[in-house]
Short mmCIF file of C-alpha atoms in Angstrom, two decimals:
data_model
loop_
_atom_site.label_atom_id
_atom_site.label_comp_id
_atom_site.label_asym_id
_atom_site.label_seq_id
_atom_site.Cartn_x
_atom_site.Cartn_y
_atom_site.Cartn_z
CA UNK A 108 -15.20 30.52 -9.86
CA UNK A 109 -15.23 28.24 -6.75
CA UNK A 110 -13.19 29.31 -3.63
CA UNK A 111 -9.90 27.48 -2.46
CA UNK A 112 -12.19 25.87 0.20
CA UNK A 113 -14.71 24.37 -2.37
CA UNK A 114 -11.54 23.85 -4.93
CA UNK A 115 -9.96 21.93 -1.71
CA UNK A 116 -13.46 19.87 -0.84
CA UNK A 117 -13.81 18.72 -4.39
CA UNK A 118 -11.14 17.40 -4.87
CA UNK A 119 -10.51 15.39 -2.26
CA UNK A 120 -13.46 13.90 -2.54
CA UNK A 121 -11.72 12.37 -5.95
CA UNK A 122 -8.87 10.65 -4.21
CA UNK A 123 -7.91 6.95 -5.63
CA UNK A 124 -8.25 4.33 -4.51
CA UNK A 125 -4.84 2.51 -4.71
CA UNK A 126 -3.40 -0.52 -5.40
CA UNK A 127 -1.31 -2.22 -2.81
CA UNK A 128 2.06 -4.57 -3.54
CA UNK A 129 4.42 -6.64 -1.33
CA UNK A 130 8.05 -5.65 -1.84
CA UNK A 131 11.11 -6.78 -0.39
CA UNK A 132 11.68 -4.81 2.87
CA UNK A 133 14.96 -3.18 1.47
CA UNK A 134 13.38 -2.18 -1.39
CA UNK A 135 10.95 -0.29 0.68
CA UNK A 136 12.77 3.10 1.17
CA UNK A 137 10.36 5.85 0.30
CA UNK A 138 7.39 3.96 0.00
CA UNK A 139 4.09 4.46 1.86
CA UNK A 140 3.31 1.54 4.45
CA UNK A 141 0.17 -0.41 3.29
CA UNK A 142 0.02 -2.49 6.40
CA UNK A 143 0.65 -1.71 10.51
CA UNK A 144 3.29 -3.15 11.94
CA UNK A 145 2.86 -4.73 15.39
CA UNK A 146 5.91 -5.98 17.41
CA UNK A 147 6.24 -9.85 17.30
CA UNK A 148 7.75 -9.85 20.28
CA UNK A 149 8.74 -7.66 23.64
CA UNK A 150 11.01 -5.17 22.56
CA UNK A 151 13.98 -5.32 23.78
CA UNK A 152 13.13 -9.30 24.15
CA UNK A 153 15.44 -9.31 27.15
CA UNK A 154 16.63 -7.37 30.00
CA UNK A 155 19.21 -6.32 28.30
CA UNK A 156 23.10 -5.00 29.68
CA UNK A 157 23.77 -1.40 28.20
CA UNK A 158 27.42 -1.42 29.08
CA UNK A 159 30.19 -3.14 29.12
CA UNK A 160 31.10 -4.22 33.16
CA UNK A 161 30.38 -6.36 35.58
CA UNK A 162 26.46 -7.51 36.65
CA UNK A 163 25.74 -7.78 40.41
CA UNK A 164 22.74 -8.51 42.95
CA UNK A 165 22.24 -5.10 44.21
CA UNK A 166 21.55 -6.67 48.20
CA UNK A 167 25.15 -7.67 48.43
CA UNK A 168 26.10 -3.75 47.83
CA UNK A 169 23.22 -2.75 50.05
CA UNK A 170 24.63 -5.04 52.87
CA UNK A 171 28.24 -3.29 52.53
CA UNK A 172 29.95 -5.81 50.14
CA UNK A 173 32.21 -3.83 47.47
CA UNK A 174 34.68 -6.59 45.96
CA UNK A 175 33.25 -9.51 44.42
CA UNK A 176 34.73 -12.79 42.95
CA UNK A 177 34.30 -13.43 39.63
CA UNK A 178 32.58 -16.39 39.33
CA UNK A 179 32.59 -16.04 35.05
CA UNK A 180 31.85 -14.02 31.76
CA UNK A 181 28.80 -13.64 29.50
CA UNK A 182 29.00 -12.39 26.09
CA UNK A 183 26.06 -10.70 24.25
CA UNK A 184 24.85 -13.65 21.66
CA UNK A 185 25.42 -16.10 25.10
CA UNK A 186 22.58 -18.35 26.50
CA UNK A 187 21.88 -16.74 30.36
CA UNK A 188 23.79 -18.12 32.71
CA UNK A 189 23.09 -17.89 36.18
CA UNK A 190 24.72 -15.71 39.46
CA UNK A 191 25.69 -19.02 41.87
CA UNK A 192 26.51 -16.37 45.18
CA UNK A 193 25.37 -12.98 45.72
CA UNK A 194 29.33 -12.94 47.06
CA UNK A 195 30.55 -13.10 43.36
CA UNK A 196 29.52 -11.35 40.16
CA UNK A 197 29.84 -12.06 36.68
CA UNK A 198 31.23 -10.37 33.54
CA UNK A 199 28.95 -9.47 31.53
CA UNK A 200 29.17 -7.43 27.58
CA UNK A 201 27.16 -4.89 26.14
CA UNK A 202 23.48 -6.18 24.41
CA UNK A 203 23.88 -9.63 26.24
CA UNK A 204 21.02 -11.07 28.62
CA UNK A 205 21.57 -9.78 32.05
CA UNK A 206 22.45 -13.00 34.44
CA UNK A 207 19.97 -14.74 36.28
CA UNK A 208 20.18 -13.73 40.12
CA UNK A 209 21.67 -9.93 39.42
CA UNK A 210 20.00 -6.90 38.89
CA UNK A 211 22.80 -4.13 38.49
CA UNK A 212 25.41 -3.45 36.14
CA UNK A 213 28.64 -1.57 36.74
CA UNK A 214 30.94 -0.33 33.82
CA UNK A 215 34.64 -1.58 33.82
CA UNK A 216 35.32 2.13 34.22
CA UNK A 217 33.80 1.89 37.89
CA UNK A 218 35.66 -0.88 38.99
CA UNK A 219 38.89 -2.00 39.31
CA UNK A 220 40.01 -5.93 39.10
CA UNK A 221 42.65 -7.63 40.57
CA UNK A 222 43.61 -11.74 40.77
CA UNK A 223 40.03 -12.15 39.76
CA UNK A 224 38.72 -9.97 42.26
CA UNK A 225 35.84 -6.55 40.99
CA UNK A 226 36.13 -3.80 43.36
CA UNK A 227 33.02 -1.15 42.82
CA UNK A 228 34.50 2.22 42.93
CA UNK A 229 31.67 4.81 42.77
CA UNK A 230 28.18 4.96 44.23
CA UNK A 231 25.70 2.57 42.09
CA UNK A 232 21.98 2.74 42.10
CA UNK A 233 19.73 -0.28 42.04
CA UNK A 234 19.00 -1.55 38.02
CA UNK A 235 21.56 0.62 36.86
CA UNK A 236 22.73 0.47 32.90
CA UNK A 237 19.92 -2.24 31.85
CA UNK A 238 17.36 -2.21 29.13
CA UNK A 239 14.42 -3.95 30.65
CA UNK A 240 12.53 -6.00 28.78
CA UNK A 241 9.20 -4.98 26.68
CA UNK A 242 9.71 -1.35 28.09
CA UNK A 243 10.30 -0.03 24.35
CA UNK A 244 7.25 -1.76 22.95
CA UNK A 245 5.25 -5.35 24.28
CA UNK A 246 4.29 -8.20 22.20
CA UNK A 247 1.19 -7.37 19.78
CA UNK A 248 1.79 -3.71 20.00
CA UNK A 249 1.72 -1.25 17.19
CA UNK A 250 4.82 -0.14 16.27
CA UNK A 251 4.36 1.63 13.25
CA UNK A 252 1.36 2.84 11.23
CA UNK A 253 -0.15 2.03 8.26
CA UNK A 254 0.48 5.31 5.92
CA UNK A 255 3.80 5.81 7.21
CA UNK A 256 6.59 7.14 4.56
CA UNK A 257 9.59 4.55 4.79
CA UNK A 258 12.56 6.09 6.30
CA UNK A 259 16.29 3.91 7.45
CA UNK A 260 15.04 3.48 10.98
CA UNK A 261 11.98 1.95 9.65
CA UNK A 262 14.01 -0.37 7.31
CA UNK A 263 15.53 -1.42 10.36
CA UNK A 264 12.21 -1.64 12.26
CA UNK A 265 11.33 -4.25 9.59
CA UNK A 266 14.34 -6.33 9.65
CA UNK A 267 13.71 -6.54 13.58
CA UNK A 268 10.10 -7.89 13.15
CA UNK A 269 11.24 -10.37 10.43
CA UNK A 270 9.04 -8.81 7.85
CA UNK A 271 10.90 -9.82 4.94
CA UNK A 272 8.76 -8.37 2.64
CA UNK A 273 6.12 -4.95 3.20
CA UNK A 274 2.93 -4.19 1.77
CA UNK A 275 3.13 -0.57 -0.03
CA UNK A 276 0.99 1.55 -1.68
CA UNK A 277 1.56 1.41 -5.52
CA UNK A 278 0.50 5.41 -6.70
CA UNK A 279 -0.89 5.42 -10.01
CA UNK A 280 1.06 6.40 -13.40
CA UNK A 281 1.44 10.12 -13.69
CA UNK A 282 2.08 12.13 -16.63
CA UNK A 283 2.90 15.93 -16.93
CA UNK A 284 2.26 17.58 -19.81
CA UNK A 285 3.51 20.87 -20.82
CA UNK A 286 1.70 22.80 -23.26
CA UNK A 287 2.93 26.07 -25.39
CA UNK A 288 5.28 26.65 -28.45
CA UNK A 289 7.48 28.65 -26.44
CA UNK A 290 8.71 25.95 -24.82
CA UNK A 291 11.74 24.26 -25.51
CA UNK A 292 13.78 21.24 -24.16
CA UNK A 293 16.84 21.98 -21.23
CA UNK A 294 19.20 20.83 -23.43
CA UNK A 295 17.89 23.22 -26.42
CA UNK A 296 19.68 26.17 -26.99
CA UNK A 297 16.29 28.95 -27.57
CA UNK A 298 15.98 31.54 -30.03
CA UNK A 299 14.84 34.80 -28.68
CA UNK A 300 11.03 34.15 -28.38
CA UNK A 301 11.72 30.91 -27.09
CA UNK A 302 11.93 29.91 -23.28
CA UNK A 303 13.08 26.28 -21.38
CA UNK A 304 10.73 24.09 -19.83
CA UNK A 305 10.94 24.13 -15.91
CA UNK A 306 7.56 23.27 -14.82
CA UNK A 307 6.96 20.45 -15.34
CA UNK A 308 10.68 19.39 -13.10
CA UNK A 309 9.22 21.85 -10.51
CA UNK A 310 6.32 19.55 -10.59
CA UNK A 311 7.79 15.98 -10.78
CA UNK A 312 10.46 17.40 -7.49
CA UNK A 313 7.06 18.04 -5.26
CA UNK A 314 5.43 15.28 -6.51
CA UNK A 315 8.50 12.96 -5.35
CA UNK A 316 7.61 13.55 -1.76
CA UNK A 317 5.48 10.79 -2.35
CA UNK A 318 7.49 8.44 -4.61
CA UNK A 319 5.37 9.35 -7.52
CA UNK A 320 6.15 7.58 -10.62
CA UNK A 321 6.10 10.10 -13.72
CA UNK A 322 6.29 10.86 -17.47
CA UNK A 323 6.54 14.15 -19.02
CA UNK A 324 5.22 14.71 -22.33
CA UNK A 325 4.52 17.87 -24.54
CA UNK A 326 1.69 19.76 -26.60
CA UNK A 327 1.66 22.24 -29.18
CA UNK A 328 -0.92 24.79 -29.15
CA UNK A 329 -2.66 22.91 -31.35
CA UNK A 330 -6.46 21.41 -30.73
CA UNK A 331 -6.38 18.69 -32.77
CA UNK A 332 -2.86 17.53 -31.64
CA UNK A 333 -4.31 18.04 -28.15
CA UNK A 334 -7.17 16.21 -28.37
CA UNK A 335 -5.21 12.91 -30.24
CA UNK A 336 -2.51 13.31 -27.66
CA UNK A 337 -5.08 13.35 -24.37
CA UNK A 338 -6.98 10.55 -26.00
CA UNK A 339 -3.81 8.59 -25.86
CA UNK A 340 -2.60 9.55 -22.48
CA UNK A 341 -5.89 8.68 -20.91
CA UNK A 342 -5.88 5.22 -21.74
CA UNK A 343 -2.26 4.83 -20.24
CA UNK A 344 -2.15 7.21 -16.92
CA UNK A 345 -4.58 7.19 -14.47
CA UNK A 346 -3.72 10.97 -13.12
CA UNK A 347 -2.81 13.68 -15.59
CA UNK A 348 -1.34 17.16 -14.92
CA UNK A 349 -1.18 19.68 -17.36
CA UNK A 350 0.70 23.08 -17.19
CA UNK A 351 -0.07 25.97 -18.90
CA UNK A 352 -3.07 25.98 -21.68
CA UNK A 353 -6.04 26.64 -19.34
CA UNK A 354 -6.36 30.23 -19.73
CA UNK A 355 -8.32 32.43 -21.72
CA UNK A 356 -5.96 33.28 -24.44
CA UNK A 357 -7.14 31.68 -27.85
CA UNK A 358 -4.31 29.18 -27.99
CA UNK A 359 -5.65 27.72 -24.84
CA UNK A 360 -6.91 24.58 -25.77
CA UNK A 361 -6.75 22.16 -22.81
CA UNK A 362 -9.76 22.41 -21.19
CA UNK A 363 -11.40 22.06 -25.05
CA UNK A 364 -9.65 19.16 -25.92
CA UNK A 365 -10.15 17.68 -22.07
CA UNK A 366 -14.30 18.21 -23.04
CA UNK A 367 -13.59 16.75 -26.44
CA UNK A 368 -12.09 13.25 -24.76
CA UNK A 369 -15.24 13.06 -22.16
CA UNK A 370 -13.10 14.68 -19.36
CA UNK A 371 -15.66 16.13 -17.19
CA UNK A 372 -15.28 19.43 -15.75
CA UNK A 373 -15.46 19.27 -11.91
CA UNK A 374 -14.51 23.10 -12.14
CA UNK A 375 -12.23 26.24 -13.94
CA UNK A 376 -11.16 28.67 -11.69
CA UNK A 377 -10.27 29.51 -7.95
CA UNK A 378 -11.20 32.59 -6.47
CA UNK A 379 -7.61 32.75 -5.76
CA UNK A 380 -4.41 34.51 -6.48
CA UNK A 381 -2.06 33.20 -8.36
CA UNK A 382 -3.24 30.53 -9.85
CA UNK A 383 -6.50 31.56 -10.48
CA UNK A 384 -7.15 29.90 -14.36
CA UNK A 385 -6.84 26.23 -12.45
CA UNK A 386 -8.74 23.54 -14.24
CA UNK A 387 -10.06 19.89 -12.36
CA UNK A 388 -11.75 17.54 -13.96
CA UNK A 389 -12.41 13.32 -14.55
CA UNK A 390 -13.45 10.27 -15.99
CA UNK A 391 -14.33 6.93 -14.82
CA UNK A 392 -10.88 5.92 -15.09
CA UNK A 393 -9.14 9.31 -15.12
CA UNK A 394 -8.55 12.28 -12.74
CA UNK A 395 -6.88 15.52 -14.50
CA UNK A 396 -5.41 18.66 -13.09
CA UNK A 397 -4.87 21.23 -15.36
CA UNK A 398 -2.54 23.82 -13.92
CA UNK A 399 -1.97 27.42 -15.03
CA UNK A 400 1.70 28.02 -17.10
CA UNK A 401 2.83 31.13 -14.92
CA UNK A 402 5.96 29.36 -12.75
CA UNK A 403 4.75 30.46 -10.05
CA UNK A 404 0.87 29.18 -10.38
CA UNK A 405 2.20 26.41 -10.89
CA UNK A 406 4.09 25.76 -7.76
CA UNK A 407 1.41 26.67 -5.85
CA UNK A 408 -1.29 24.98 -7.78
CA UNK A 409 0.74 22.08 -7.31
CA UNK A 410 1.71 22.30 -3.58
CA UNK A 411 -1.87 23.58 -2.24
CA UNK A 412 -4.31 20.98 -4.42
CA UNK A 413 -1.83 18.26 -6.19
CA UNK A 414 -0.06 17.10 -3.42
CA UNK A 415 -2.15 17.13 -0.40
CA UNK A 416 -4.72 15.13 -2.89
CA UNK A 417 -1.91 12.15 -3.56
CA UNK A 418 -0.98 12.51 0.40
CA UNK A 419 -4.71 11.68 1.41
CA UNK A 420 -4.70 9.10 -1.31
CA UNK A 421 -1.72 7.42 0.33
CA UNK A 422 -3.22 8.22 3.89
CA UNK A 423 -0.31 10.26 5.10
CA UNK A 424 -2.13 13.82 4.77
CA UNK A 425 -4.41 14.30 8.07
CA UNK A 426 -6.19 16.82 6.75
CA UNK A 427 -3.98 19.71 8.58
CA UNK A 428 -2.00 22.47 6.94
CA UNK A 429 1.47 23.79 8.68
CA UNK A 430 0.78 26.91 10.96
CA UNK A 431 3.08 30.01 10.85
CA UNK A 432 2.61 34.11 12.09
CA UNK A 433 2.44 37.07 10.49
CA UNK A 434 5.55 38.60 10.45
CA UNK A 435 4.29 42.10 9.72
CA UNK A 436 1.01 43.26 8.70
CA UNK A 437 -0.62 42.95 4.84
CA UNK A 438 -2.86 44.69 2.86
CA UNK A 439 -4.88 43.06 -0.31
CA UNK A 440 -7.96 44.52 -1.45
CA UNK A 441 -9.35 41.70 -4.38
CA UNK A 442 -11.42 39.78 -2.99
CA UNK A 443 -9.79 36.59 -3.41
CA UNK A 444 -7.21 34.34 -1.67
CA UNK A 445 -4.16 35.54 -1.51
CA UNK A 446 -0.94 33.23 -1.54
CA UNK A 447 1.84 35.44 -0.40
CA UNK A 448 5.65 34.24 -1.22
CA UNK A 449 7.62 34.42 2.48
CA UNK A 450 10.72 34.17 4.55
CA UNK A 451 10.20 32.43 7.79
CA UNK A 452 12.30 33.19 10.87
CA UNK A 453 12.09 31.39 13.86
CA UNK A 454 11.73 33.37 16.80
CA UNK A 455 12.30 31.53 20.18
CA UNK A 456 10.13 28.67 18.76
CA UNK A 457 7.58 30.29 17.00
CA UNK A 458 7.86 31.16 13.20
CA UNK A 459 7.08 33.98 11.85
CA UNK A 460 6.23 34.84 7.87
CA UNK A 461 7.82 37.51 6.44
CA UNK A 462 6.77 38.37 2.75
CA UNK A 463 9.09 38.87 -0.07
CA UNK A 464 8.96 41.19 -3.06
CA UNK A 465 8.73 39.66 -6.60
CA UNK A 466 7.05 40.71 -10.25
CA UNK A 467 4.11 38.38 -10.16
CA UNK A 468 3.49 34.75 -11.00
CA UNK A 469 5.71 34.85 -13.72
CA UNK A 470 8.64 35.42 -11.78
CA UNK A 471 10.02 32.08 -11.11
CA UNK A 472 13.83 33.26 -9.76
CA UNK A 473 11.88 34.93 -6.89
CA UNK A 474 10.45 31.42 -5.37
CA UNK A 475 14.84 30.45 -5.05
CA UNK A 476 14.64 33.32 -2.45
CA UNK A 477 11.00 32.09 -0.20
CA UNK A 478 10.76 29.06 2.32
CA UNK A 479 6.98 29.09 0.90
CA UNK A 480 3.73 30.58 0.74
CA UNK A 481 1.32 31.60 3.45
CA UNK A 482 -2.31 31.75 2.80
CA UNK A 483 -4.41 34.99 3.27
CA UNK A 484 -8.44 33.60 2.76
CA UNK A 485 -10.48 35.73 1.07
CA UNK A 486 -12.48 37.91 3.46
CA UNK A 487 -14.89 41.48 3.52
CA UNK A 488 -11.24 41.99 5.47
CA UNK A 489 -8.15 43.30 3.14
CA UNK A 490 -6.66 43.94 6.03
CA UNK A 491 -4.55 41.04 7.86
CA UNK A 492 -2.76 42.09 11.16
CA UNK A 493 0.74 41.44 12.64
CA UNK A 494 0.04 38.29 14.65
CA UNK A 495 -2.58 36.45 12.65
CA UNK A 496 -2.10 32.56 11.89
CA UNK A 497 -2.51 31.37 9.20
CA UNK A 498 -1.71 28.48 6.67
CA UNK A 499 1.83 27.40 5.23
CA UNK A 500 2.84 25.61 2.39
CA UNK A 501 6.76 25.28 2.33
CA UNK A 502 8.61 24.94 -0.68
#
């Protein structure tokens, strides 16, 4: 067995290498930003009026003046036009160019006008309700970093620059395989000894934190089917994930069959619990993880290893896990890793990790109750106090 440490180590030093596409910027929602983005221009390009009022040069306040004449208006979309008397001021809309010659804007609800004439009503301050220009961001800055995941306000970030079209990261072709002839489809109605699949959707859901693309496919518990049906899935997917089949029960015939198609074994088994059967492995063309079929192995399997592995591949994961507290003290004596199912509860800020009973890794209705799992690392130690920090892997 290696520890979750080594487990961790080795296989991030596996990531891919991907591929990189241009798409059109609307198309980009989800996605994982190939490219930074640098502003192409000050942002906001002018000094900009915020409200909706009147736009005056402040000295003519200063000096005692309250009404002024107005001399005419400026809609946003309007070329600047330019303050003739510091006597006068000029109407002026929201996101238009602040005049030449004025440097304060007053809302229509602080003034009153009358045969032409803008009386100031309440106290103003000097620059008031203007967006000056290049204070959000200056020509040539970065505005947005490569290995970004592309959210609506960074849509509209695009559309801004004029990037018509983004470079993404294209991830790989995935395919999940289940394996055991328990299994049966959702829409199958099963006979007694019979059970639906549900891992491999548990699975795919993580995995689309990332905009994976996947296939699912099945095995029977067969080693020549599984060897003919891995020989044709390596050819077509560059990352394959496997649940159930890794065990040591003798219809456990992945890791066989993975040996059988050249799939070299980077290791089998974590000094961890659950999920301790897990199974990593590759080819020159190929990486595999072969999880264990307990529901809730797999979850974790797949949250702890699989994901962070495509995050760092897409440069998104930075190589830190979430930090939560001990909600109450724990005791495990193996000498393993523990991965403890928990409620968190946030206390003035801070969140604390309170575990929750369930009947082992098989129990897959517990996980609809848990915000996650916290990790306990293996230590001389089964004792872990009240207080302690430690690792968090939400659901």
């Amino acid at each position: 067995m290696v520890s979750v440490e080594k487990a961790f180590e080795l296989i991030m030093q596996n990531t891919l290498s991907l591929k990189v596409e241009s798409i059109p910027f609307q198309k980009a929602l989800g996605h994982i930003l190939a490219e930074d983005l640098v502003a192409d221009r000050n942002f906001p390009p002018f000094d900009r009026v915020t409200m909706d009022g009147i736009a005056i040069d402040f000295k003519a306040y200063k000096n005692g003046r309250r009404k002024f004449k107005i001399q005419e208006m400026q809609a946003a979309g309007d070329e600047q036009i330019t303050l003739s008397s510091d006597q006068s001021c000029i109407e002026i809309m929201t996101g238009g160019v602040l005049p030449k010659n004025t440097d304060t804007v007053i809302r229509y609800e602080d003034v009153e006008i009358v045969d032409g004439m803008a009386e100031i009503l309440v106290d103003i301050k000097q620059g008031q309700n203007i967006h000056l220009e290049g204070v959000d961001k200056k020509q040539g800055e970065l505005v947005l970093k490569q290995g970004t995941k592309i959210n609506a306000s960074h849509i509209a970030l695009a559309a801004s620059l004029g990037k018509e079209n983004l470079n993404v990261y294209v991830l790989p072709k995935i395919a999940i395989i289940s394996s055991g002839d328990e299994l049966v489809d959702v829409t199958d109605q099963p006979l007694p000894h019979q059970i639906r699949k549900s891992n491999v959707y548990a699975i795919e859901t993580i995995l689309k934190k990332v905009n994976a693309e996947i296939t699912h496919f099945h095995i029977a518990d067969d080693l020549e089917n599984s060897v003919e049906k891995i020989k044709e899935l390596l050819k077509e997917f560059s990352v394959l994930i496997f649940s159930g089949g890794v065990s040591m029960g003798k219809k456990d015939f992945i890791p066989e069959a993975l040996a059988q198609n050249s799939v070299i074994e980077v290791f089998h088994k974590i000094s961890q619990k659950p999920g301790k059967p897990m199974w990593f492995g590759k080819t020159d063309k190929n990486l595999v993880f072969a999880l264990p079929g307990n529901p809730v192995s797999t979850y974790l399997c797949t949250l702890r290893y699989v994901l962070p592995f495509l995050e760092k591949s897409l440069g998104t994961n930075k190589g830190e896990f979430q930090k939560v507290i001990l909600g109450e003290n724990i005791v495990f004596k193996p000498k393993l890793s523990y991965f403890l199912q928990v409620k968190i509860i946030n206390e003035n800020g801070a969140f604390y990790a309170f575990p929750l009973k369930h009947n082992g890794s098989g129990d897959f209705i517990s996980l609809i109750n848990a915000d996650g799992f916290v990790e306990l690392p293996n230590s001389e130690n089964d004792y872990f106090e009240k207080g302690k920090i430690v690792n968090f892997f939400a659901i």
